[in-house]
Amino acid sequence: MTPRTKSGFMARFGNVYEHSAWVAERAFDRLEGVDGIQAIGRVMAECVDRAPFDLQLRLIRSHPDLADKAGVAGDLTADSVAEQSSAGLDRCSPDEYARLAALTRSYRKRFGFPFVMAVRGSSTTNILNALRSRLGNDPAVEFETALAEIHKIALLRLQSMDVVE
């Protein structure tokens, strides 16, 4: 059931989009008659898709670099830690970590934002392959791909909330 007050909604859904409570704030005002995790996810995704470019870019940039050992000690959300752990990124071999770090640096240099992928349940090999493949994308295509991956992450987070309740 969707919380009826904005503060209740924000407490439950404010962290679904990484460090971007503005998504839940905008969604709350559009939720009359909407209930259920899938429907809430669609409304939240629409709020992101309708946001100005600069706000979308800020959302993409709010995501951590994958397997960033410095980030693990700092600003990763609990959701990000769990997602990266489910993909084995906390158990990378030194060689895998070096390849991942080099590719994520190249990606960030090329596109100006971190590589974003819904990694829950993935593998290091799959992530490395996706990084290599997406490095060849046109910047506009990659911007849209990053947003699509963020929507996948948000939906997975919402679905895990639904299971808990």
mmCIF file of C-alpha atoms in Angstrom:
data_model
loop_
_atom_site.group_PDB
_atom_site.id
_atom_site.type_symbol
_atom_site.label_atom_id
_atom_site.label_comp_id
_atom_site.label_asym_id
_atom_site.label_seq_id
_atom_site.Cartn_x
_atom_site.Cartn_y
_atom_site.Cartn_z
ATOM 1 C CA MET A 1 0.000 0.000 0.000
ATOM 2 C CA THR A 2 1.249 3.479 -0.890
ATOM 3 C CA PRO A 3 1.763 5.822 2.089
ATOM 4 C CA ARG A 4 -0.861 8.573 2.078
ATOM 5 C CA THR A 5 1.353 11.388 3.350
ATOM 6 C CA LYS A 6 4.287 12.899 1.511
ATOM 7 C CA SER A 7 6.565 12.347 4.498
ATOM 8 C CA GLY A 8 5.518 8.689 4.668
ATOM 9 C CA PHE A 9 6.045 8.271 0.934
ATOM 10 C CA MET A 10 9.460 9.930 1.105
ATOM 11 C CA ALA A 11 10.483 7.738 4.051
ATOM 12 C CA ARG A 12 9.606 4.612 2.077
ATOM 13 C CA PHE A 13 10.560 5.567 -1.499
ATOM 14 C CA GLY A 14 12.912 8.545 -1.252
ATOM 15 C CA ASN A 15 16.044 6.448 -1.785
ATOM 16 C CA VAL A 16 14.830 4.302 -4.690
ATOM 17 C CA TYR A 17 16.728 6.514 -7.150
ATOM 18 C CA GLU A 18 20.332 6.841 -5.945
ATOM 19 C CA HIS A 19 20.842 10.052 -3.941
ATOM 20 C CA SER A 20 17.889 11.590 -5.845
ATOM 21 C CA ALA A 21 14.946 12.136 -3.547
ATOM 22 C CA TRP A 22 13.575 14.646 -6.079
ATOM 23 C CA VAL A 23 12.220 11.693 -8.073
ATOM 24 C CA ALA A 24 10.018 10.513 -5.195
ATOM 25 C CA GLU A 25 8.991 14.100 -4.436
ATOM 26 C CA ARG A 26 7.778 14.616 -7.998
ATOM 27 C CA ALA A 27 6.152 11.187 -8.154
ATOM 28 C CA PHE A 28 4.125 11.691 -4.980
ATOM 29 C CA ASP A 29 2.147 14.502 -6.597
ATOM 30 C CA ARG A 30 1.191 12.199 -9.511
ATOM 31 C CA LEU A 31 0.139 9.118 -7.552
ATOM 32 C CA GLU A 32 -3.538 9.736 -6.925
ATOM 33 C CA GLY A 33 -5.319 6.493 -7.740
ATOM 34 C CA VAL A 34 -2.018 4.678 -8.268
ATOM 35 C CA ASP A 35 -1.092 1.728 -6.090
ATOM 36 C CA GLY A 36 1.258 -1.177 -6.415
ATOM 37 C CA ILE A 37 4.985 -1.329 -6.887
ATOM 38 C CA GLN A 38 4.888 -1.645 -10.692
ATOM 39 C CA ALA A 39 2.627 1.394 -11.049
ATOM 40 C CA ILE A 40 4.709 3.455 -8.627
ATOM 41 C CA GLY A 41 7.808 2.453 -10.605
ATOM 42 C CA ARG A 42 6.208 3.651 -13.857
ATOM 43 C CA VAL A 43 5.297 7.011 -12.338
ATOM 44 C CA MET A 44 8.771 7.477 -10.894
ATOM 45 C CA ALA A 45 10.379 6.556 -14.232
ATOM 46 C CA GLU A 46 8.120 9.065 -16.027
ATOM 47 C CA CYS A 47 9.252 11.779 -13.606
ATOM 48 C CA VAL A 48 12.876 11.064 -14.528
ATOM 49 C CA ASP A 49 12.122 10.870 -18.252
ATOM 50 C CA ARG A 50 10.310 14.218 -18.157
ATOM 51 C CA ALA A 51 12.998 15.954 -16.089
ATOM 52 C CA PRO A 52 15.335 18.466 -17.731
ATOM 53 C CA PHE A 53 18.629 17.174 -19.117
ATOM 54 C CA ASP A 54 20.724 18.695 -16.323
ATOM 55 C CA LEU A 55 18.684 16.928 -13.635
ATOM 56 C CA GLN A 56 18.911 13.630 -15.521
ATOM 57 C CA LEU A 57 22.672 14.073 -15.825
ATOM 58 C CA ARG A 58 22.924 14.790 -12.101
ATOM 59 C CA LEU A 59 20.977 11.564 -11.453
ATOM 60 C CA ILE A 60 23.365 9.535 -13.604
ATOM 61 C CA ARG A 61 26.362 11.157 -11.923
ATOM 62 C CA SER A 62 24.953 10.310 -8.488
ATOM 63 C CA HIS A 63 25.715 6.634 -9.137
ATOM 64 C CA PRO A 64 28.994 5.178 -7.911
ATOM 65 C CA ASP A 65 31.683 3.686 -10.093
ATOM 66 C CA LEU A 66 31.375 -0.085 -9.960
ATOM 67 C CA ALA A 67 33.837 -1.863 -7.650
ATOM 68 C CA ASP A 68 35.283 1.459 -6.535
ATOM 69 C CA LYS A 69 37.177 0.392 -3.428
ATOM 70 C CA ALA A 70 37.376 4.011 -2.274
ATOM 71 C CA GLY A 71 33.610 4.297 -2.637
ATOM 72 C CA VAL A 72 32.982 1.192 -0.560
ATOM 73 C CA ALA A 73 34.399 3.004 2.442
ATOM 74 C CA GLY A 74 32.512 6.195 1.675
ATOM 75 C CA ASP A 75 29.321 7.199 -0.015
ATOM 76 C CA LEU A 76 27.773 3.961 -1.301
ATOM 77 C CA THR A 77 24.177 3.436 -0.296
ATOM 78 C CA ALA A 78 23.234 0.142 1.351
ATOM 79 C CA ASP A 79 21.370 -0.751 -1.849
ATOM 80 C CA SER A 80 24.468 -0.150 -3.984
ATOM 81 C CA VAL A 81 26.629 -2.236 -1.666
ATOM 82 C CA ALA A 82 24.124 -5.122 -1.814
ATOM 83 C CA GLU A 83 23.733 -4.873 -5.596
ATOM 84 C CA GLN A 84 27.463 -4.816 -6.260
ATOM 85 C CA SER A 85 28.009 -7.644 -3.796
ATOM 86 C CA SER A 86 25.350 -9.785 -5.520
ATOM 87 C CA ALA A 87 27.397 -9.454 -8.714
ATOM 88 C CA GLY A 88 30.605 -10.446 -6.921
ATOM 89 C CA LEU A 89 32.216 -7.046 -7.341
ATOM 90 C CA ASP A 90 33.369 -7.104 -3.743
ATOM 91 C CA ARG A 91 35.250 -10.323 -4.517
ATOM 92 C CA CYS A 92 37.043 -9.366 -7.736
ATOM 93 C CA SER A 93 40.469 -10.828 -8.308
ATOM 94 C CA PRO A 94 43.251 -8.248 -8.576
ATOM 95 C CA ASP A 95 43.257 -8.747 -12.362
ATOM 96 C CA GLU A 96 39.473 -8.330 -12.631
ATOM 97 C CA TYR A 97 39.593 -5.252 -10.438
ATOM 98 C CA ALA A 98 42.370 -3.723 -12.562
ATOM 99 C CA ARG A 99 40.410 -4.364 -15.791
ATOM 100 C CA LEU A 100 37.204 -3.023 -14.263
ATOM 101 C CA ALA A 101 38.943 0.085 -12.919
ATOM 102 C CA ALA A 102 40.620 0.803 -16.270
ATOM 103 C CA LEU A 103 37.388 0.378 -18.214
ATOM 104 C CA THR A 104 35.338 2.497 -15.813
ATOM 105 C CA ARG A 105 37.961 5.273 -16.017
ATOM 106 C CA SER A 106 37.832 5.129 -19.830
ATOM 107 C CA TYR A 107 34.051 5.163 -19.736
ATOM 108 C CA ARG A 108 33.883 8.156 -17.397
ATOM 109 C CA LYS A 109 36.437 10.037 -19.519
ATOM 110 C CA ARG A 110 34.472 9.341 -22.719
ATOM 111 C CA PHE A 111 30.967 10.105 -21.430
ATOM 112 C CA GLY A 112 31.451 12.381 -18.410
ATOM 113 C CA PHE A 113 29.475 10.152 -16.046
ATOM 114 C CA PRO A 114 29.920 6.754 -14.396
ATOM 115 C CA PHE A 115 29.065 3.455 -16.058
ATOM 116 C CA VAL A 116 25.630 2.487 -14.762
ATOM 117 C CA MET A 117 24.311 -1.046 -15.034
ATOM 118 C CA ALA A 118 21.686 -2.967 -13.104
ATOM 119 C CA VAL A 119 24.202 -5.507 -11.814
ATOM 120 C CA ARG A 120 22.079 -7.414 -9.305
ATOM 121 C CA GLY A 121 22.592 -11.093 -10.008
ATOM 122 C CA SER A 122 25.050 -10.414 -12.834
ATOM 123 C CA SER A 123 28.696 -11.508 -12.934
ATOM 124 C CA THR A 124 31.989 -9.687 -13.207
ATOM 125 C CA THR A 125 32.460 -11.173 -16.683
ATOM 126 C CA ASN A 126 29.053 -9.892 -17.842
ATOM 127 C CA ILE A 127 29.793 -6.450 -16.428
ATOM 128 C CA LEU A 128 33.209 -6.275 -18.100
ATOM 129 C CA ASN A 129 31.658 -7.347 -21.424
ATOM 130 C CA ALA A 130 28.926 -4.704 -21.105
ATOM 131 C CA LEU A 131 31.510 -2.034 -20.314
ATOM 132 C CA ARG A 132 33.580 -2.928 -23.370
ATOM 133 C CA SER A 133 30.506 -2.966 -25.590
ATOM 134 C CA ARG A 134 28.987 0.265 -24.307
ATOM 135 C CA LEU A 135 32.266 2.189 -24.615
ATOM 136 C CA GLY A 136 31.577 2.171 -28.368
ATOM 137 C CA ASN A 137 28.166 3.811 -28.046
ATOM 138 C CA ASP A 138 27.348 7.281 -29.268
ATOM 139 C CA PRO A 139 27.174 9.650 -26.242
ATOM 140 C CA ALA A 140 23.453 10.353 -26.736
ATOM 141 C CA VAL A 141 22.706 6.633 -26.966
ATOM 142 C CA GLU A 142 24.772 5.950 -23.862
ATOM 143 C CA PHE A 143 22.985 8.703 -21.935
ATOM 144 C CA GLU A 144 19.650 7.001 -22.704
ATOM 145 C CA THR A 145 21.121 3.583 -21.915
ATOM 146 C CA ALA A 146 22.316 4.826 -18.518
ATOM 147 C CA LEU A 147 18.833 6.159 -17.733
ATOM 148 C CA ALA A 148 17.259 2.846 -18.799
ATOM 149 C CA GLU A 149 19.654 0.977 -16.496
ATOM 150 C CA ILE A 150 18.792 3.359 -13.650
ATOM 151 C CA HIS A 151 15.113 2.575 -14.183
ATOM 152 C CA LYS A 152 15.921 -1.160 -13.972
ATOM 153 C CA ILE A 153 17.810 -0.584 -10.724
ATOM 154 C CA ALA A 154 14.899 1.410 -9.296
ATOM 155 C CA LEU A 155 12.362 -1.258 -10.258
ATOM 156 C CA LEU A 156 14.493 -3.991 -8.669
ATOM 157 C CA ARG A 157 14.720 -1.912 -5.504
ATOM 158 C CA LEU A 158 10.957 -1.374 -5.494
ATOM 159 C CA GLN A 159 10.315 -5.071 -6.046
ATOM 160 C CA SER A 160 12.591 -5.994 -3.150
ATOM 161 C CA MET A 161 10.631 -3.579 -0.940
ATOM 162 C CA ASP A 162 7.401 -5.267 -1.996
ATOM 163 C CA VAL A 163 8.774 -8.680 -0.999
ATOM 164 C CA VAL A 164 9.782 -7.381 2.431
ATOM 165 C CA GLU A 165 6.363 -5.944 3.175
#
